[in-house]
PDB file of C-alpha atoms in Angstrom:
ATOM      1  CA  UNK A 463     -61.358  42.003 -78.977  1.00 71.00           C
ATOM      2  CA  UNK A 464     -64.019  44.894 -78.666  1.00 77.00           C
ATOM      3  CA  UNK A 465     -62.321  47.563 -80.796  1.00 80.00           C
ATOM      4  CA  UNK A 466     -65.081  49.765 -80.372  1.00 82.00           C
ATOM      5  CA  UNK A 467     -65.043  50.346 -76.655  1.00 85.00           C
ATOM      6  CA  UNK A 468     -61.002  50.152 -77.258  1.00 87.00           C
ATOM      7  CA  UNK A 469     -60.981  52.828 -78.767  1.00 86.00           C
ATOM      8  CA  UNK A 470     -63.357  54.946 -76.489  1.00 87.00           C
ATOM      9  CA  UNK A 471     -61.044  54.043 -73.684  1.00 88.00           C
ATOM     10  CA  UNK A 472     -57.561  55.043 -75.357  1.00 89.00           C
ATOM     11  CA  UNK A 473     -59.910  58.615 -76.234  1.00 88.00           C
ATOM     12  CA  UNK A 474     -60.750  58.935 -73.031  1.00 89.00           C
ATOM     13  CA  UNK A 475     -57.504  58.414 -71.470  1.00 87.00           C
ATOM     14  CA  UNK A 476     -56.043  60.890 -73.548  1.00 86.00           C
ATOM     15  CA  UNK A 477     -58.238  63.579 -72.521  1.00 86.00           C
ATOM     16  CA  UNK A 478     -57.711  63.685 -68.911  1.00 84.00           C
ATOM     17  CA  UNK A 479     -54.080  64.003 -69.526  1.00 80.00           C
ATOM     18  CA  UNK A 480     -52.607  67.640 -70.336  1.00 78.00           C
ATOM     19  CA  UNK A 481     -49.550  68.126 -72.422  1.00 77.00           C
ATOM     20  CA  UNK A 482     -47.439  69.675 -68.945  1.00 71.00           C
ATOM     21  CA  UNK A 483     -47.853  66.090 -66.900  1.00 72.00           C
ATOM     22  CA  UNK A 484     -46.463  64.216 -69.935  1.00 71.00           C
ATOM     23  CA  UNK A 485     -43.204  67.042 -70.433  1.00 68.00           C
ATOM     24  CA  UNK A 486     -44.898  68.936 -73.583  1.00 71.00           C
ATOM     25  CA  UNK A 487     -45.239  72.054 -74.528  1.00 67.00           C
ATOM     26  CA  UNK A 488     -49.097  73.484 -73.913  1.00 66.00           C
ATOM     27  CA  UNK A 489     -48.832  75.068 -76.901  1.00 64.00           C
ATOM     28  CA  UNK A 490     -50.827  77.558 -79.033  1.00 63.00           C
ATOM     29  CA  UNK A 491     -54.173  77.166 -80.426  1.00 69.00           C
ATOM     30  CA  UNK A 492     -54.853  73.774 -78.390  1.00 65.00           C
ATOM     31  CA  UNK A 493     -58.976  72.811 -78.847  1.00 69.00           C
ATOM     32  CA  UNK A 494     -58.393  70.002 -76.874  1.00 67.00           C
ATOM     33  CA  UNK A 495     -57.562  70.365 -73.265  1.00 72.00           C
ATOM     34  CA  UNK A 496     -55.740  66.647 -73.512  1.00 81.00           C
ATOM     35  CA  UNK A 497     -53.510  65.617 -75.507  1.00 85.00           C
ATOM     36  CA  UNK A 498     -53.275  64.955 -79.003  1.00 84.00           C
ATOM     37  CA  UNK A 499     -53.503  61.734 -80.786  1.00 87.00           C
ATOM     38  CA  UNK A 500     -50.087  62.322 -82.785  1.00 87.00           C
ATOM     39  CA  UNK A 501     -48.644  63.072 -79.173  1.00 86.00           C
ATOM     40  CA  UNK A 502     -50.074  59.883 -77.234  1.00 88.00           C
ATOM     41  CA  UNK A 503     -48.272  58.088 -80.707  1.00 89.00           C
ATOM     42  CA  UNK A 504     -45.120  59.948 -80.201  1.00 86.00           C
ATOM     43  CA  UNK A 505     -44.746  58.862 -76.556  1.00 85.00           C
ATOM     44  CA  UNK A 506     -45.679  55.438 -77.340  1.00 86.00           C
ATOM     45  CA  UNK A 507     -43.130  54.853 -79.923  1.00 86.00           C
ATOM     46  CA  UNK A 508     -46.267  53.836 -83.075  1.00 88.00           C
ATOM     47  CA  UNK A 509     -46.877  55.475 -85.876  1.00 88.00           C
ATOM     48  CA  UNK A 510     -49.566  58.793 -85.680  1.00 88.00           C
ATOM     49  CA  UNK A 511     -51.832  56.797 -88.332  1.00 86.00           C
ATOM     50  CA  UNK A 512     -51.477  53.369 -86.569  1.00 87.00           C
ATOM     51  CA  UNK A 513     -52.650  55.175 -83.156  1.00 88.00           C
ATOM     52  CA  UNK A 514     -55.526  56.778 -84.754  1.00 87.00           C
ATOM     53  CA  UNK A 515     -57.117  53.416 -86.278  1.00 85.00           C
ATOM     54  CA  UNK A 516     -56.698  52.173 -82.932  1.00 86.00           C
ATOM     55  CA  UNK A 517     -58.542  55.172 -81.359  1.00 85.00           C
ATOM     56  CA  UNK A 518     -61.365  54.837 -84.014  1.00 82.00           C
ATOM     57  CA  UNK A 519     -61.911  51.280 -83.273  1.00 75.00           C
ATOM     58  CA  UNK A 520     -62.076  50.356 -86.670  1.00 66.00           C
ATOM     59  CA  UNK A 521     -61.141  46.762 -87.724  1.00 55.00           C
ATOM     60  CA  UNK A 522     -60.952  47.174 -91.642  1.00 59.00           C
ATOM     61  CA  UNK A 523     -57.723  47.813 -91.581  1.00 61.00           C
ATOM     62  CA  UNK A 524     -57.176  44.547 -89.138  1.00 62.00           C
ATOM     63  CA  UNK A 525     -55.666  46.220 -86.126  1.00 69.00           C
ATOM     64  CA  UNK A 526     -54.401  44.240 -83.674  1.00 78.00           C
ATOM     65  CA  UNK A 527     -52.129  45.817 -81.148  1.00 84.00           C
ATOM     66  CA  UNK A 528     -49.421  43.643 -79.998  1.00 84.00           C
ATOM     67  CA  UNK A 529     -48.641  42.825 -75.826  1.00 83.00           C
ATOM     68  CA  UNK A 530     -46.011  45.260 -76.481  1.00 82.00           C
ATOM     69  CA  UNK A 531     -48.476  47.902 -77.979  1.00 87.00           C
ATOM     70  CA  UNK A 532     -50.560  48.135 -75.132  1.00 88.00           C
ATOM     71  CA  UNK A 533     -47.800  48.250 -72.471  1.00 85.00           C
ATOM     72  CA  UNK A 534     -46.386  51.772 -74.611  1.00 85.00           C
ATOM     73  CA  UNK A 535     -50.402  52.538 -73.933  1.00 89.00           C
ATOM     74  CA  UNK A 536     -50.433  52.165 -70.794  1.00 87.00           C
ATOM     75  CA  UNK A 537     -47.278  53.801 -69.894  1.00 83.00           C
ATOM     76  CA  UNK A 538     -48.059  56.598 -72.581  1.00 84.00           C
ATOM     77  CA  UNK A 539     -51.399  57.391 -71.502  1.00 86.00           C
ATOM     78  CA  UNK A 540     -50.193  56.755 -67.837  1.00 83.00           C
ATOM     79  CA  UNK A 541     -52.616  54.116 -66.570  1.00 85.00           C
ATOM     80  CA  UNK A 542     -52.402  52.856 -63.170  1.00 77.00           C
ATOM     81  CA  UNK A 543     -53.097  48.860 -62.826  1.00 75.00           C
ATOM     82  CA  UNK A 544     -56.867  48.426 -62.680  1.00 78.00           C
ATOM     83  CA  UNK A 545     -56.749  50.851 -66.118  1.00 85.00           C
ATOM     84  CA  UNK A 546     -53.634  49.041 -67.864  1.00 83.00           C
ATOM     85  CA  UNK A 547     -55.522  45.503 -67.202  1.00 83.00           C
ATOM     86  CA  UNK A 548     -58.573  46.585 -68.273  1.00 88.00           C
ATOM     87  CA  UNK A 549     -57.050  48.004 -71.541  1.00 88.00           C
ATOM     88  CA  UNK A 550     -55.084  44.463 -72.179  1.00 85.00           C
ATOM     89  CA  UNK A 551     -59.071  43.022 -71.636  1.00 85.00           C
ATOM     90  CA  UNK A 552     -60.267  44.738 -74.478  1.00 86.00           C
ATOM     91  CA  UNK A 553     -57.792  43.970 -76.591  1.00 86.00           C
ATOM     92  CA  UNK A 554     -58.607  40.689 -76.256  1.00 85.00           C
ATOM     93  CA  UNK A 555     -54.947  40.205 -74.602  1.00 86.00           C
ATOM     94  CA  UNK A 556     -54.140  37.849 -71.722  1.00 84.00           C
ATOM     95  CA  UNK A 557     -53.082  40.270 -68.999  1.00 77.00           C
ATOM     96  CA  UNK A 558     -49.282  39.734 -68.187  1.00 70.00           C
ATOM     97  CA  UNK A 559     -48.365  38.733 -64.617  1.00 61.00           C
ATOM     98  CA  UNK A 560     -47.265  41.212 -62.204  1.00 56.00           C
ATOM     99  CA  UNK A 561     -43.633  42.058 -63.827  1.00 53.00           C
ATOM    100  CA  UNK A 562     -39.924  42.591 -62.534  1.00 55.00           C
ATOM    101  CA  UNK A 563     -37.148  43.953 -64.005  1.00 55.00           C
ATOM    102  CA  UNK A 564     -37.056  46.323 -67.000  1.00 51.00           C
ATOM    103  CA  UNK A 565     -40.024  45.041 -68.163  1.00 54.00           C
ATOM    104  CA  UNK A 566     -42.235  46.113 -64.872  1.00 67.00           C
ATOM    105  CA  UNK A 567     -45.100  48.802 -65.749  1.00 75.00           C
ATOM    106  CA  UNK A 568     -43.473  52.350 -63.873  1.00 80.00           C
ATOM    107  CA  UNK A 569     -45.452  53.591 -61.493  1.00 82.00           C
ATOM    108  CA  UNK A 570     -47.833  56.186 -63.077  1.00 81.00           C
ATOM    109  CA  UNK A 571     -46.903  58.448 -59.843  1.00 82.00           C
ATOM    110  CA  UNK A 572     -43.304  57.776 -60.037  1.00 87.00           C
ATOM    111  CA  UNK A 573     -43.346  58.713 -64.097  1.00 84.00           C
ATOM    112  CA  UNK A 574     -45.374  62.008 -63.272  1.00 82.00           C
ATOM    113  CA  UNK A 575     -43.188  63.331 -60.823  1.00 87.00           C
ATOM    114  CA  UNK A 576     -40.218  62.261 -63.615  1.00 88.00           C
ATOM    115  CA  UNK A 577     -41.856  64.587 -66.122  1.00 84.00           C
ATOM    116  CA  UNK A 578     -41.598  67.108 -63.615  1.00 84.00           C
ATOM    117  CA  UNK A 579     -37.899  66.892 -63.180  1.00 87.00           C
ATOM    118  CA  UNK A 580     -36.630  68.516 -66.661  1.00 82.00           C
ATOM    119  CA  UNK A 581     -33.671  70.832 -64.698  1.00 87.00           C
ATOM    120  CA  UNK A 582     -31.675  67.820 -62.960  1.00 92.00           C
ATOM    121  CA  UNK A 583     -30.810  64.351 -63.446  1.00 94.00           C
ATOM    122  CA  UNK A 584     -33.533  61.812 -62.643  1.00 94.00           C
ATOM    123  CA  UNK A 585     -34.663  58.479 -63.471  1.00 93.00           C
ATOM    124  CA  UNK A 586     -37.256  55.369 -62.019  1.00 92.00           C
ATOM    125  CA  UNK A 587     -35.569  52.253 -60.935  1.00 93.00           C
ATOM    126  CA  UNK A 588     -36.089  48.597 -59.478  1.00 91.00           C
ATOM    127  CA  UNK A 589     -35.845  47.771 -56.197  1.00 91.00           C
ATOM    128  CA  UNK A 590     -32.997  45.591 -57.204  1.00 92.00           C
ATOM    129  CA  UNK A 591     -31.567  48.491 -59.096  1.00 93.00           C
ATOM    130  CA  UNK A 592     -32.500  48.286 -62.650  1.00 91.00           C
ATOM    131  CA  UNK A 593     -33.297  51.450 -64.701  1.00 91.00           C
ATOM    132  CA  UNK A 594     -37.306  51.861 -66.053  1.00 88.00           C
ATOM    133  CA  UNK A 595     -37.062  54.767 -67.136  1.00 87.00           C
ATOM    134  CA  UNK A 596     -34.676  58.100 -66.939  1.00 89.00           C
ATOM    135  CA  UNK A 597     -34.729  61.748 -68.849  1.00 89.00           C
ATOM    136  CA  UNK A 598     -31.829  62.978 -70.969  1.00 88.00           C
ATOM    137  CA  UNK A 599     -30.124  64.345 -67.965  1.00 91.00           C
ATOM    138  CA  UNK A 600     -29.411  61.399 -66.553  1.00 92.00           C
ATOM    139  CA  UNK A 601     -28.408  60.006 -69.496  1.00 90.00           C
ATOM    140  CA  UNK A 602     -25.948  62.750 -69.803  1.00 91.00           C
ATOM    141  CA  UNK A 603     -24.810  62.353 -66.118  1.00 92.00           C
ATOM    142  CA  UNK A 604     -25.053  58.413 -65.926  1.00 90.00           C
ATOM    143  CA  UNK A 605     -24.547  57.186 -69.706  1.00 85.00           C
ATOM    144  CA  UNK A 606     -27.295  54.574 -70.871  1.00 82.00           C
ATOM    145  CA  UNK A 607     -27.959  51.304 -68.771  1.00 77.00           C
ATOM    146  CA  UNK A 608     -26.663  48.495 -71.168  1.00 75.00           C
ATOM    147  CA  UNK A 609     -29.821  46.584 -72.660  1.00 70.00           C
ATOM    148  CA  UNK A 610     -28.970  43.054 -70.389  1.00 75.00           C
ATOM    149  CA  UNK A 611     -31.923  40.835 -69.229  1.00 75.00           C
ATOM    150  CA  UNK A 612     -31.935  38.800 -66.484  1.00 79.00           C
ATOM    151  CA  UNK A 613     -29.529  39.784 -63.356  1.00 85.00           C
ATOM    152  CA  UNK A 614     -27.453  41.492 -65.565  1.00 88.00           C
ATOM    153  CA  UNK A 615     -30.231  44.312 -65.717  1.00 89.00           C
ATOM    154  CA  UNK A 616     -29.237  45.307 -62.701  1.00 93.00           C
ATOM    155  CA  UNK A 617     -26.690  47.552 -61.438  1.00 94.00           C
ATOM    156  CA  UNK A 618     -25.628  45.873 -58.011  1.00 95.00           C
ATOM    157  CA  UNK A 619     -25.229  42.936 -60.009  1.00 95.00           C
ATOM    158  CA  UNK A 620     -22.730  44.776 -62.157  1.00 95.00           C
ATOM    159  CA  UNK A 621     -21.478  46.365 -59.790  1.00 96.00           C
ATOM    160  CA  UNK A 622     -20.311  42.931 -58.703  1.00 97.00           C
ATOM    161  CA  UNK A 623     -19.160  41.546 -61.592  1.00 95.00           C
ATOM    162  CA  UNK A 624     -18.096  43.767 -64.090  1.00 93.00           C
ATOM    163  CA  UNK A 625     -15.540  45.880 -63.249  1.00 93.00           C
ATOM    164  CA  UNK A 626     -16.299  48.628 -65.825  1.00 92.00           C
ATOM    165  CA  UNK A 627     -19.462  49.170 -63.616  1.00 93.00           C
ATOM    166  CA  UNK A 628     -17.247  50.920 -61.233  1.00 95.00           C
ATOM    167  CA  UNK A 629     -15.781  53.599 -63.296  1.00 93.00           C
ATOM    168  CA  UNK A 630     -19.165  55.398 -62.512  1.00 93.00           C
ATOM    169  CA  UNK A 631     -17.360  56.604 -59.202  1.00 96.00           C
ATOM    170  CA  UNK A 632     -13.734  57.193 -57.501  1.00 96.00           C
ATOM    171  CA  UNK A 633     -11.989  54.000 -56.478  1.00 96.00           C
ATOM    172  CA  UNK A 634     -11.381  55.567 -52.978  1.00 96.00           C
ATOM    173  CA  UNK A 635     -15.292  55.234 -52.631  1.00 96.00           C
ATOM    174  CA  UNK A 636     -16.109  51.926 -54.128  1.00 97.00           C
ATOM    175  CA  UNK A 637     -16.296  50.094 -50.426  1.00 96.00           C
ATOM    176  CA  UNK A 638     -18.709  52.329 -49.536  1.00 96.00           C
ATOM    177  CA  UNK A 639     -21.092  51.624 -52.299  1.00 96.00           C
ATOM    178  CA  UNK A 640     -20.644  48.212 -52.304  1.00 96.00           C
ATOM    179  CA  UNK A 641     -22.028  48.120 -48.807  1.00 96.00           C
ATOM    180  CA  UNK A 642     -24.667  50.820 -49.223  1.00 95.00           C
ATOM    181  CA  UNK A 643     -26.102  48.284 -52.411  1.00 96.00           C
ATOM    182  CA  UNK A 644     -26.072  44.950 -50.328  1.00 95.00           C
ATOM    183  CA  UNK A 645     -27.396  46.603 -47.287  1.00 94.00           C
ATOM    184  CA  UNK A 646     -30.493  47.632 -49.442  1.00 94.00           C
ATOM    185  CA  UNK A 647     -30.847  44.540 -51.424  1.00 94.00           C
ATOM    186  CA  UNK A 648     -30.491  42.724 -48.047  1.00 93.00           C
ATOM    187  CA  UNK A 649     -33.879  45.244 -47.669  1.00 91.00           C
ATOM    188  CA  UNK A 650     -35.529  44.412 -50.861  1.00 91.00           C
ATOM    189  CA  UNK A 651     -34.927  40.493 -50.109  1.00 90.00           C
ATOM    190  CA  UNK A 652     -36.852  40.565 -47.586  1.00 89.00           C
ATOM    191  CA  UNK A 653     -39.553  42.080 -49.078  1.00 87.00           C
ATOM    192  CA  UNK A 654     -40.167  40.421 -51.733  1.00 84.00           C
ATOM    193  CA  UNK A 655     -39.739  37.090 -49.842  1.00 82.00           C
ATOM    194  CA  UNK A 656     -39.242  34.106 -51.847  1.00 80.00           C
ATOM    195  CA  UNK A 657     -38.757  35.618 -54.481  1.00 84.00           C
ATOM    196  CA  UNK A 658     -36.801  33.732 -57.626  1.00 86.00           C
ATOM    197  CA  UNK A 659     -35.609  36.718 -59.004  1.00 86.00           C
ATOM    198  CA  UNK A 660     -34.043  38.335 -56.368  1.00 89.00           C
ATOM    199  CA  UNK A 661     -32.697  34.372 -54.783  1.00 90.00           C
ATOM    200  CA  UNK A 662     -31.028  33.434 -58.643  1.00 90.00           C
ATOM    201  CA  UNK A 663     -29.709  36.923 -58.143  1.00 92.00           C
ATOM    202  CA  UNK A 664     -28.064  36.705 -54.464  1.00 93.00           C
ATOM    203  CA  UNK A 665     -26.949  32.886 -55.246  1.00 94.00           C
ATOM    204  CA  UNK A 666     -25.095  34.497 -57.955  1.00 94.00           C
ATOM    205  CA  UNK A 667     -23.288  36.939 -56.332  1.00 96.00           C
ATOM    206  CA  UNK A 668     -22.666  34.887 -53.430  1.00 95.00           C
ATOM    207  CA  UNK A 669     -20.143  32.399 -56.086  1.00 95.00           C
ATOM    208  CA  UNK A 670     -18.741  35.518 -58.071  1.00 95.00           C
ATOM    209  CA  UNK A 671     -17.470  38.127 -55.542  1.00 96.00           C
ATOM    210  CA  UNK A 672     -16.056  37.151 -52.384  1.00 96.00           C
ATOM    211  CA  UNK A 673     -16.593  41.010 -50.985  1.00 97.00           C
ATOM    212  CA  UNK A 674     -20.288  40.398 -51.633  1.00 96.00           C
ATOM    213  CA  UNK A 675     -20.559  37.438 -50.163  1.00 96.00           C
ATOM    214  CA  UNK A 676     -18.481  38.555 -47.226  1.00 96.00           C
ATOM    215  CA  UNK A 677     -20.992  41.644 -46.649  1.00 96.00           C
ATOM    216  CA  UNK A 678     -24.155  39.772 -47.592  1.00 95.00           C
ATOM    217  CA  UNK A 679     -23.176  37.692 -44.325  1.00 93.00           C
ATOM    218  CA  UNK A 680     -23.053  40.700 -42.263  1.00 92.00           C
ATOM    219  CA  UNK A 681     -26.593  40.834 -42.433  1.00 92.00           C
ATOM    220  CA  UNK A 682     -26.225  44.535 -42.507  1.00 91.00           C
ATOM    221  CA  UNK A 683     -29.749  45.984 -43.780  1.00 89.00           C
ATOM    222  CA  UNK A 684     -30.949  49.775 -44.914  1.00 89.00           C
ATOM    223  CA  UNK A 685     -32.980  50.967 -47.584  1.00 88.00           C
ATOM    224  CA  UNK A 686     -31.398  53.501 -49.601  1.00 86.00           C
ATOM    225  CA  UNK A 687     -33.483  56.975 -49.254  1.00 86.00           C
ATOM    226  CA  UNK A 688     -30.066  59.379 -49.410  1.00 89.00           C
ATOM    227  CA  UNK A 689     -26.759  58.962 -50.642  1.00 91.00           C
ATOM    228  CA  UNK A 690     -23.718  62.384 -51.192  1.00 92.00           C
ATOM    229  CA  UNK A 691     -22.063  61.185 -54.450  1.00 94.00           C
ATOM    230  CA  UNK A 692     -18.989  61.712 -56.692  1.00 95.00           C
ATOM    231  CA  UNK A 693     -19.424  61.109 -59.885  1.00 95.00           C
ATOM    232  CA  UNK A 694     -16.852  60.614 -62.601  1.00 94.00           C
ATOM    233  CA  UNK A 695     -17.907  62.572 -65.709  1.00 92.00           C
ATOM    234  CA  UNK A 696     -15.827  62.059 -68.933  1.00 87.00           C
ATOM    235  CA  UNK A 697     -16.050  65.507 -69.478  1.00 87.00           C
ATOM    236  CA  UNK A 698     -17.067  67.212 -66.305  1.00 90.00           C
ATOM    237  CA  UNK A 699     -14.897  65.568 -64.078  1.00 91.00           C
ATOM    238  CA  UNK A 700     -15.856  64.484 -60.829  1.00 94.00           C
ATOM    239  CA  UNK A 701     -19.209  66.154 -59.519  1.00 95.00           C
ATOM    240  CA  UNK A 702     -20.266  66.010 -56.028  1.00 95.00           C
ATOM    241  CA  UNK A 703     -23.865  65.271 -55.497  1.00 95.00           C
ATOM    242  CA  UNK A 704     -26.977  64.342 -53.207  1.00 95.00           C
ATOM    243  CA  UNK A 705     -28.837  61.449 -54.505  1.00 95.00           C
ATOM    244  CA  UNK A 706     -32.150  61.460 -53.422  1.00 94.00           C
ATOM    245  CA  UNK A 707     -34.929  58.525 -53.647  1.00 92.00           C
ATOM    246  CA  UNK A 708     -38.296  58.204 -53.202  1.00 92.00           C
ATOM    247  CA  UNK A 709     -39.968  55.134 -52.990  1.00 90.00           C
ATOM    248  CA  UNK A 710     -42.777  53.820 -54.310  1.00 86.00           C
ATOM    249  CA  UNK A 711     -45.669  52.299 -51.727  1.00 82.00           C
ATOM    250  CA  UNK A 712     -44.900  49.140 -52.032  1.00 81.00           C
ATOM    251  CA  UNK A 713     -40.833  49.902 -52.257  1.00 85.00           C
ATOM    252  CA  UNK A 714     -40.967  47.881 -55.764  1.00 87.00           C
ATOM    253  CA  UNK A 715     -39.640  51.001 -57.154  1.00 90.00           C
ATOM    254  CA  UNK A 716     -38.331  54.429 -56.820  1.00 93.00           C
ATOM    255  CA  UNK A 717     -37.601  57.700 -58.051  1.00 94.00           C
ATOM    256  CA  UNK A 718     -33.777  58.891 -57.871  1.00 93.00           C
ATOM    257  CA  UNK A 719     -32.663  62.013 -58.817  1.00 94.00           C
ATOM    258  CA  UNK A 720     -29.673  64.380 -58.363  1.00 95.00           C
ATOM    259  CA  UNK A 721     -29.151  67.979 -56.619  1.00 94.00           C
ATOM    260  CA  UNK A 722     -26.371  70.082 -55.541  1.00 93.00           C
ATOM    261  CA  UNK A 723     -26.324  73.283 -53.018  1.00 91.00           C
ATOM    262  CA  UNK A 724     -27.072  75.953 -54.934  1.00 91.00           C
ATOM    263  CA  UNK A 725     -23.604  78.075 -55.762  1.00 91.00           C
ATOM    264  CA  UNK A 726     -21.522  74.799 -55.278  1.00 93.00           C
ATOM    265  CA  UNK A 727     -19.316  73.668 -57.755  1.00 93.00           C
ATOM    266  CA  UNK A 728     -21.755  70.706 -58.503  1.00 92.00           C
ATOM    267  CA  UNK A 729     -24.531  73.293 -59.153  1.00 92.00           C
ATOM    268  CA  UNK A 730     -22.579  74.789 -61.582  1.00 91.00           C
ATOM    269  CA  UNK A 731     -21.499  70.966 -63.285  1.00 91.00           C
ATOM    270  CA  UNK A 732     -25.444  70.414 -63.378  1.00 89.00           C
ATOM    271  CA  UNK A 733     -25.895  73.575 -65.604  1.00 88.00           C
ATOM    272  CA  UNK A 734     -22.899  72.501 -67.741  1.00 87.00           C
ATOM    273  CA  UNK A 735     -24.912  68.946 -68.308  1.00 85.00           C
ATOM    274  CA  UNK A 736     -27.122  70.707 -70.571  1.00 79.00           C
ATOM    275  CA  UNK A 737     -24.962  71.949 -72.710  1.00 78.00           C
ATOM    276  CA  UNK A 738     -22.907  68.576 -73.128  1.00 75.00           C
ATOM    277  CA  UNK A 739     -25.508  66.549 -73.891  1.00 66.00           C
ATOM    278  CA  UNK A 740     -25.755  62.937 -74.787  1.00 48.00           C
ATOM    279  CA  UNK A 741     -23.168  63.162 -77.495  1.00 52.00           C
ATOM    280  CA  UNK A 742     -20.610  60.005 -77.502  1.00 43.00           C
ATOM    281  CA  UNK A 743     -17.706  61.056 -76.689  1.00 40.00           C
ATOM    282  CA  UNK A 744     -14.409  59.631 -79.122  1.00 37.00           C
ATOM    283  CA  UNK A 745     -11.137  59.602 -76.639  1.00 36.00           C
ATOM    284  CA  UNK A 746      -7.744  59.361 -77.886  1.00 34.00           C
ATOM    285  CA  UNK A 747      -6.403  55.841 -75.874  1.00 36.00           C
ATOM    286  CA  UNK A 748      -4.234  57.577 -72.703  1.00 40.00           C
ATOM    287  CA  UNK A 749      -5.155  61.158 -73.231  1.00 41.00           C
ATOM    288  CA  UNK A 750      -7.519  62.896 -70.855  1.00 41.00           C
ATOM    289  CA  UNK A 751     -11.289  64.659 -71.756  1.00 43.00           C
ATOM    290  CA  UNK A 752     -11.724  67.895 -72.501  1.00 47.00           C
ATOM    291  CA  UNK A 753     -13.306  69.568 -69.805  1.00 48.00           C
ATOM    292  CA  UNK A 754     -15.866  72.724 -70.043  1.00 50.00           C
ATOM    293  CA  UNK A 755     -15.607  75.724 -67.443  1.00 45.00           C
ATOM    294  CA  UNK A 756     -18.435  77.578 -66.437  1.00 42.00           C
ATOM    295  CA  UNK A 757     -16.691  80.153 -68.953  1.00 40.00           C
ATOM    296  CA  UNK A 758     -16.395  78.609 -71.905  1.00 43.00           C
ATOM    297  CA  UNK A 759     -20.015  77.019 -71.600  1.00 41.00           C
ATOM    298  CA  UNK A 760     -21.205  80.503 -71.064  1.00 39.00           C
ATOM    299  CA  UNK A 761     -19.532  81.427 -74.937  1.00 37.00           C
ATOM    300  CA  UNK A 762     -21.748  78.048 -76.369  1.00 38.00           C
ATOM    301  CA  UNK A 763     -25.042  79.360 -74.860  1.00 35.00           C
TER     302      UNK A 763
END
């Protein structure tokens, strides 16, 4: 491990970065045009004191960041793959195989542009549907992807198999989602090729839902760029959206996020997600949710 030029690297990193690509404040009195070393700690999930050993490349205190560690680094301090591998090198750290699923490094692009998106709901996901990375919004909108491994990470897998997984949307349009999602993972298949993740996945599905195996043989492909949603809000209600994705070079992953025409009711249910939140919401068994008007919002602003 060469904690020396370690630490030159993580202060380098954190220089070319400013506070507005990272979704922080710019602040008052900044003397650094980057960002600070408490912030880089903050947005890698380590302590502010733990971070700045690291940066000083000092081993008296016998630092020695963790696989883990560096992959908050590298997605903190938004290194693209040449960077993130390098980083793992001087840390004296076998560099980890190209990864899939929840564990994959997001796409330093991808997680700019997410950074960008504070005013709607937007998060990063798999080709095979599994959530990277999302901002509060989304949370607020979507709820929080449950913390599976394995096929279970991803959505058209639940989708499949768990019938809570539906609730997201109207039961009047569950066929159509169920053949937008195999018509794009028919897409993703056959891009990744032989793939064992995505094969284990398909074999699955294939033995535990007939209608997936029934449209998996239709052999029906498209990759999912735009989709016009309803979603089923506990509080909300149902709010009519576009979905929008963009994809990633190499399709591996993409960015989705939500919009509405501006003066449509779902505009107005995208405000309102603000003012929600992300607070869990305690239902009496049988009795509907509360719902907010645009009025009664306007009196908690």
């Amino acid at each position: 491990m060469n904690l020396p030029e370690l630490g030159a690297f993580l202060r380098t990193r954190r220089d070319r970065i400013r506070p507005a690509e990272v979704g922080l404040p710019q602040g008052p009195r900044r003397r650094v045009p980057g960002l600070r070393r408490e912030e880089v700690a903050q947005l890698a999930g380590l302590s502010a004191d733990y971070y700045t050993e690291l940066e000083r490349g000092s081993a008296k205190n016998g630092v020695q960041p963790s696989t883990q560690t560096l992959a908050a680094l590298a997605r903190a301090l938004r290194l693209n793959g040449d960077e993130r591998d390098h980083l793992f090198h001087l840390a004296g750290r076998p560099v980890p195989p190209p990864a899939h699923g929840t564990s994959a490094h997001v796409q330093p692009a991808l997680l700019g542009l997410l950074d960008r998106l504070s005013n709607t709901p937007a998060r990063v996901i798999t080709d095979l549907h599994e959530t990277l990375v999302e901002n509060d919004l989304a949370l607020t909108l979507l709820g929080k992807s449950p913390a599976h491994r394995g096929p279970a990470a991803s959505f058209v897998y639940r989708w499949f198999t768990d019938p809570q997984a539906r609730e997201m949307y109207p039961p009047e349009d569950h066929p159509h989602h169920s053949r937008v999602f195999v018509a794009d993972l028919q897409a993703a298949a056959a891009r990744r090729g032989r793939d064992a993740e995505v094969t284990k996945m398909v074999a699955v599905l294939r033995r535990r839902s007939q209608e997936f195996a029934a449209l998996w043989d239709t052999h029906d492909v498209a990759v999912r760029r735009m989709d016009h949603k309803r979603i089923v809000h506990p509080m909300l209600g149902v709010i009519e959206l576009d979905c929008h994705n963009l994809l990633s070079e190499d399709g591996r992953q993409r960015l989705l996020w939500f919009t509405a025409p501006p003066g449509s009711p779902g505009a107005e249910q995208l405000e309102l997600l603000s003012v929600v939140g992300t607070q869990e919401l305690s239902l009496t068994e049988g009795t509907a949710p509360e719902r907010l008007s645009a009025a009664e919002s306007g009196s908690q602003r």
